PDB file of C-alpha atoms in Angstrom:
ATOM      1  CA  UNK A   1      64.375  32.440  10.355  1.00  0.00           C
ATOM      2  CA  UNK A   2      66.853  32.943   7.845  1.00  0.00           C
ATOM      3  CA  UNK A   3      67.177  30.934   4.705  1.00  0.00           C
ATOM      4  CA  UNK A   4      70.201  30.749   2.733  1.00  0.00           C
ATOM      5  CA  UNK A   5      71.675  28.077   0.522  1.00  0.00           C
ATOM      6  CA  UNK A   6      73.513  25.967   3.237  1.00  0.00           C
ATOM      7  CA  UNK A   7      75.320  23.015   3.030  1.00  0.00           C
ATOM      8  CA  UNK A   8      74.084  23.085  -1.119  1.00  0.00           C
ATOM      9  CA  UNK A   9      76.186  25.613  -1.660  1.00  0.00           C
ATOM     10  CA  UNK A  10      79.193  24.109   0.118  1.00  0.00           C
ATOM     11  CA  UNK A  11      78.802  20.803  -1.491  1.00  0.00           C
ATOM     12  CA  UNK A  12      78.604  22.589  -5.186  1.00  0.00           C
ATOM     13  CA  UNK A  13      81.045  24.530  -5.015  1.00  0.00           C
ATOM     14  CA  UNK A  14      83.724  21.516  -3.682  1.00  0.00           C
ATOM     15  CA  UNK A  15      81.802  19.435  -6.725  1.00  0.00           C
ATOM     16  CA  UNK A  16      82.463  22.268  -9.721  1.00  0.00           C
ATOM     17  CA  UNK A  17      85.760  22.446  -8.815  1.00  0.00           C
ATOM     18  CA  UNK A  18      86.759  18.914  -8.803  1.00  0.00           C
ATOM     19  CA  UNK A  19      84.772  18.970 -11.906  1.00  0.00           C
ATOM     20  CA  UNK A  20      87.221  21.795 -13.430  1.00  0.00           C
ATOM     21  CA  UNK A  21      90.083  19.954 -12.050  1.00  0.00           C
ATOM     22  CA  UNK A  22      89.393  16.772 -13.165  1.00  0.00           C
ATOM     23  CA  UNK A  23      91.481  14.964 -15.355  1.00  0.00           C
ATOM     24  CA  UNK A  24      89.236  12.142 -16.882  1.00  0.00           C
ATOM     25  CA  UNK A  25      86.173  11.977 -18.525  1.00  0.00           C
ATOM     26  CA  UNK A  26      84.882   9.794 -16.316  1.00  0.00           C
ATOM     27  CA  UNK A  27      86.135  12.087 -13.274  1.00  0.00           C
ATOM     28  CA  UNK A  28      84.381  14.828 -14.936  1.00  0.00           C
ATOM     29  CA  UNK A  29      80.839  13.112 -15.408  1.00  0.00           C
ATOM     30  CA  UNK A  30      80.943  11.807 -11.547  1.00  0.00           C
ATOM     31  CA  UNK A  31      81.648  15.087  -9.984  1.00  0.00           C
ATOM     32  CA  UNK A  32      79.329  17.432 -12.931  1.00  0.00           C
ATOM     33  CA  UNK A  33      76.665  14.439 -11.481  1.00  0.00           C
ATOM     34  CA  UNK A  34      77.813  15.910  -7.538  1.00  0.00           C
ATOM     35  CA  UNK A  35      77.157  19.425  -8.646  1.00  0.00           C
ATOM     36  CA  UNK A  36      73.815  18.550 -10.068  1.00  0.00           C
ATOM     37  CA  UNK A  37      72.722  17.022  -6.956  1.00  0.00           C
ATOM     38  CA  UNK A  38      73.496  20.178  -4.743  1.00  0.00           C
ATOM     39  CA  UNK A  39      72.143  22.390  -7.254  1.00  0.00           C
ATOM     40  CA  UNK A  40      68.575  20.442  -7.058  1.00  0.00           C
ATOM     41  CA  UNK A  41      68.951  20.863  -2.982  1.00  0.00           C
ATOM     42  CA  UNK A  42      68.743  24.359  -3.364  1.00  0.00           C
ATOM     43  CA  UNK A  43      66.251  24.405  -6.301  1.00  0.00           C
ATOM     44  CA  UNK A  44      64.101  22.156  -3.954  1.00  0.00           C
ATOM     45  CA  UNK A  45      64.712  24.994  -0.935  1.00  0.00           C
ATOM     46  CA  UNK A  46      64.280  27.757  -3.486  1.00  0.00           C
ATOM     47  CA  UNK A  47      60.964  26.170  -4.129  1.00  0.00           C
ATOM     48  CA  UNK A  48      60.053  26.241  -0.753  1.00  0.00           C
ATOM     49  CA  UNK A  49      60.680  29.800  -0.079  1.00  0.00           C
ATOM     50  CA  UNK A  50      59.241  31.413  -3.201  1.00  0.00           C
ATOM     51  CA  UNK A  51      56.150  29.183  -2.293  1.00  0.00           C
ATOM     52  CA  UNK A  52      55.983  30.928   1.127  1.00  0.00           C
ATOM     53  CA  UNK A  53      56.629  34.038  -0.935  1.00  0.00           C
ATOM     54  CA  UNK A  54      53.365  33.187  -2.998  1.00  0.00           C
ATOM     55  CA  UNK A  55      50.670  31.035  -0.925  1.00  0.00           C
ATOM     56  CA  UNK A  56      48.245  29.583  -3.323  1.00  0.00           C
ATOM     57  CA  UNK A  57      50.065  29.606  -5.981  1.00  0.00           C
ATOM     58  CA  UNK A  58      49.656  26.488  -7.864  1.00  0.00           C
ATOM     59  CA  UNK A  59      52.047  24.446  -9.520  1.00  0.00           C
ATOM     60  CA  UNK A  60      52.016  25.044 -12.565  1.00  0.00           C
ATOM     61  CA  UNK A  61      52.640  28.874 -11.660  1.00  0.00           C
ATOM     62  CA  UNK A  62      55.258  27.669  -9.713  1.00  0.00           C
ATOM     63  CA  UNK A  63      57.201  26.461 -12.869  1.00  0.00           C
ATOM     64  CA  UNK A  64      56.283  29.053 -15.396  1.00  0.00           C
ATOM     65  CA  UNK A  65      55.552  32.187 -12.991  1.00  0.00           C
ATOM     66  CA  UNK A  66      57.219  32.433 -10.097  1.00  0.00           C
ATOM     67  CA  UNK A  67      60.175  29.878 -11.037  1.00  0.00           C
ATOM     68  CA  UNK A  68      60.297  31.529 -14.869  1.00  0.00           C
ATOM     69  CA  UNK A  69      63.200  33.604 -14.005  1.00  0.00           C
ATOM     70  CA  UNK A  70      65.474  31.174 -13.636  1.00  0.00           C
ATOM     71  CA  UNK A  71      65.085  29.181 -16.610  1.00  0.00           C
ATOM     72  CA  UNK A  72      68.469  27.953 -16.633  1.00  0.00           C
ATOM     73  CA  UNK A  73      68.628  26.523 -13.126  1.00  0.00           C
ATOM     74  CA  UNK A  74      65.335  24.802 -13.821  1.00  0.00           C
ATOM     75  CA  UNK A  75      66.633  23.158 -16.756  1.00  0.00           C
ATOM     76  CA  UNK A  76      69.617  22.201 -14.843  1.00  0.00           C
ATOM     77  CA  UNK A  77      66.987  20.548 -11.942  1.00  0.00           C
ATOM     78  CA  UNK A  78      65.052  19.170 -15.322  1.00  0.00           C
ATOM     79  CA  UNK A  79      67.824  17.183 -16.613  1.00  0.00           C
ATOM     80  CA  UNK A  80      69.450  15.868 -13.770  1.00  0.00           C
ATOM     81  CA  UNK A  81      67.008  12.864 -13.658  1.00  0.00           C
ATOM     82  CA  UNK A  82      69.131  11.469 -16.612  1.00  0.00           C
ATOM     83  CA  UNK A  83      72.605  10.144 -16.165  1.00  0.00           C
ATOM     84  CA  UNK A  84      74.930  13.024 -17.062  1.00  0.00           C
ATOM     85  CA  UNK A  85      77.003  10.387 -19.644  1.00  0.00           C
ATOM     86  CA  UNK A  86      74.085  10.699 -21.510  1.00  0.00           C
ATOM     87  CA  UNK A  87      73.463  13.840 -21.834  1.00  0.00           C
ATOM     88  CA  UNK A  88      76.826  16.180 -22.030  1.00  0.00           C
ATOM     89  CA  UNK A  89      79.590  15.234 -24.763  1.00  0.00           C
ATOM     90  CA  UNK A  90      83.136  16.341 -25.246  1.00  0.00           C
ATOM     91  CA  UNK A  91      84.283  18.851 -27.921  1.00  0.00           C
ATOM     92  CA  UNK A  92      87.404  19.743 -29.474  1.00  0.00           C
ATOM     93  CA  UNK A  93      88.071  23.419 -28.730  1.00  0.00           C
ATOM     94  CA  UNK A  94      88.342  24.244 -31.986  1.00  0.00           C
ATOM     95  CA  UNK A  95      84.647  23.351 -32.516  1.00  0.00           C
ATOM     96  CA  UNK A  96      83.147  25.407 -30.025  1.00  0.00           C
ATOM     97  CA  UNK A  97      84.827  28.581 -27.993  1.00  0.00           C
ATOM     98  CA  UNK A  98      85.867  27.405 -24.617  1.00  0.00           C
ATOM     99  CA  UNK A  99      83.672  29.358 -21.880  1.00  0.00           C
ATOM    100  CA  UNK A 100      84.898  30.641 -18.175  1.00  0.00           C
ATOM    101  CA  UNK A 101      85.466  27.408 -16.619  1.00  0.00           C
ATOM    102  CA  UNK A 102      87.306  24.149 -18.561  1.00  0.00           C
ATOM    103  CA  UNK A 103      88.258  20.999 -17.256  1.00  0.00           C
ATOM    104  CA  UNK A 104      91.537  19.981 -17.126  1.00  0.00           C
ATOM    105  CA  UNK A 105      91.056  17.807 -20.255  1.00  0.00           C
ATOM    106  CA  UNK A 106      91.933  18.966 -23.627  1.00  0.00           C
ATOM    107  CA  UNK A 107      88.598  20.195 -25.060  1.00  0.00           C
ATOM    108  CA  UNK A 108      84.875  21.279 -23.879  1.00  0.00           C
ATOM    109  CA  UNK A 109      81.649  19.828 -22.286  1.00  0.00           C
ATOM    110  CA  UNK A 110      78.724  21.084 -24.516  1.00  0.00           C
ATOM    111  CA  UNK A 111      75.231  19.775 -23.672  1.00  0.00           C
ATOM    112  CA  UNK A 112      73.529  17.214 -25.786  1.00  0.00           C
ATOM    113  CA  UNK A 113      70.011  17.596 -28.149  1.00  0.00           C
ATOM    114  CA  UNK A 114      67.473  15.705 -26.559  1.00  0.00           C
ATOM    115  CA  UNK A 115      66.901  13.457 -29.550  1.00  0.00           C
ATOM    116  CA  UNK A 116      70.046  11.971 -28.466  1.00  0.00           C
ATOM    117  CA  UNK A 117      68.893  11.110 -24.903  1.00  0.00           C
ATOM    118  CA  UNK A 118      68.733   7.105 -24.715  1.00  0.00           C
ATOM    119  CA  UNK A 119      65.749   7.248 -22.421  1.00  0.00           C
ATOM    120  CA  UNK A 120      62.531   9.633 -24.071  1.00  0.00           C
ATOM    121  CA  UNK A 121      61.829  12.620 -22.285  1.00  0.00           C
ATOM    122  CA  UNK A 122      58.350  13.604 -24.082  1.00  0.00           C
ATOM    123  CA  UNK A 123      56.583  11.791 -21.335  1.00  0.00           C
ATOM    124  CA  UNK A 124      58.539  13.594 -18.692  1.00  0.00           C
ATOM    125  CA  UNK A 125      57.817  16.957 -19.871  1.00  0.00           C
ATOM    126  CA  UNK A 126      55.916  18.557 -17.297  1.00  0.00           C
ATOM    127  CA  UNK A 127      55.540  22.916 -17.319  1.00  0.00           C
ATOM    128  CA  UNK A 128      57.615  23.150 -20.311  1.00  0.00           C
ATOM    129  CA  UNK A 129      60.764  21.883 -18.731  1.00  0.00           C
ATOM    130  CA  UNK A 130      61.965  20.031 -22.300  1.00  0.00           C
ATOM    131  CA  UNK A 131      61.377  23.455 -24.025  1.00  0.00           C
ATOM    132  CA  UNK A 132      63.684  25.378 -21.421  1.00  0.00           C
ATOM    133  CA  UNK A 133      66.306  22.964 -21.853  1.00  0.00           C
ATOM    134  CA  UNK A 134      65.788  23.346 -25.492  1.00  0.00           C
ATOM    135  CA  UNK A 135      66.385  26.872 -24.986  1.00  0.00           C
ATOM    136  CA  UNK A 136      68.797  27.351 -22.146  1.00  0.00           C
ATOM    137  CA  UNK A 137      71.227  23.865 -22.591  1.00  0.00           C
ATOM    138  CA  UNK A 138      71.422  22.118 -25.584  1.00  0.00           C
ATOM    139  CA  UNK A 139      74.660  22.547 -27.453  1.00  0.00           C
ATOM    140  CA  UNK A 140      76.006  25.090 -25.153  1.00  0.00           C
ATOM    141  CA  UNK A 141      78.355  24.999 -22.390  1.00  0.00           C
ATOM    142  CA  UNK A 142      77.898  22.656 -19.947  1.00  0.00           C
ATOM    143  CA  UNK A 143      80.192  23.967 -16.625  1.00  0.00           C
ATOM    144  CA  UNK A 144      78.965  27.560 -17.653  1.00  0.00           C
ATOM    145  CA  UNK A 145      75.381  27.081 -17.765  1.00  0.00           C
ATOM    146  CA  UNK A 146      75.727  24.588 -14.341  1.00  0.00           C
ATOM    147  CA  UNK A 147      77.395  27.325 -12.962  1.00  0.00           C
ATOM    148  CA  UNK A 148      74.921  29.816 -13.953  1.00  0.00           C
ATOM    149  CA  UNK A 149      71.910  27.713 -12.809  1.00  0.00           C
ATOM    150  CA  UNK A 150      73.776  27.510  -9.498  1.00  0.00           C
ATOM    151  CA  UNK A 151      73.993  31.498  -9.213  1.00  0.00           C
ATOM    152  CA  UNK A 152      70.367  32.029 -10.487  1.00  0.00           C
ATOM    153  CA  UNK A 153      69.003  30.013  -7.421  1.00  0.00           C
ATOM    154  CA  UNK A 154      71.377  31.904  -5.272  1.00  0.00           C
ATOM    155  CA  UNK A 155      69.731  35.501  -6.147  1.00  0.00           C
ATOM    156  CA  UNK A 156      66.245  34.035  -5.317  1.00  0.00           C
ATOM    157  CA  UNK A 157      67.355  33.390  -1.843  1.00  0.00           C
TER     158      UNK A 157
END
């Protein structure tokens, strides 16, 4: 059987670029939110074949192991549970340098520290996930790093 990213990879790509093309904020959060959905659908089917690739493997080795190399994509997965208003803020260009992919509003989507979250995310930390979005995320670019995530799952497949 063949495994390959599917109808996940259809569905992003449509999502990240009415994301770039968007000309709202609020146009911007909805389809960033789209993106993030597809990209967990093939971090949930990435899951599934490494696991195949590594029977026994528990889950924690999962996360940290055999998932390590992809720490942006599984801080992408990590932080979709929260509403993306919440977590990614607009910057003037001037603040921060604008990346490979822009929207089509004046200025830049950079990721948010978690001490801003509204919700607390020290209970949901589970295999380190707040420490790779620590790492990998917050304050930097958020259609780069999406799109990143996105492309690190790909290469697993």
């Amino acid at each position: 059987m063949t495994v390959g990213p599917g109808s996940s990879q259809i569905g992003f790509e449509n999502a990240f670029r009415r994301a770039c093309e968007a000309g709202n904020a609020l146009e911007v959060e909805s389809e960033l939110s789209n993106a993030m959905h597809h990209h967990y659908r093939l971090f949930e089917r990435c899951w599934t074949v490494v696991e195949g690739r590594h029977p026994g493997a528990t889950k924690e080795e999962m996360y940290t192991v055999h998932l390590g190399a992809v720490p942006t994509a599984r801080a992408v997965a990590w932080v979709r549970q929260f509403d993306v208003h919440e977590t990614v803020e607009f910057m003037e260009f001037a603040d921060v340098y604008p990346g490979n992919y822009h929207t089509d509003i004046y200025g830049t989507l950079l990721w948010k520290p978690r001490a801003t979250f509204h919700y607390p995310t020290t209970d949901k930390d589970k295999f380190g996930f707040t420490r790779v979005y620590d790492q990998q995320l917050a304050g930097q670019l958020v259609l780069d790093t999406v799109r990143h995530g996105f492309d690190e799952l790909l290469a697993l497949l």
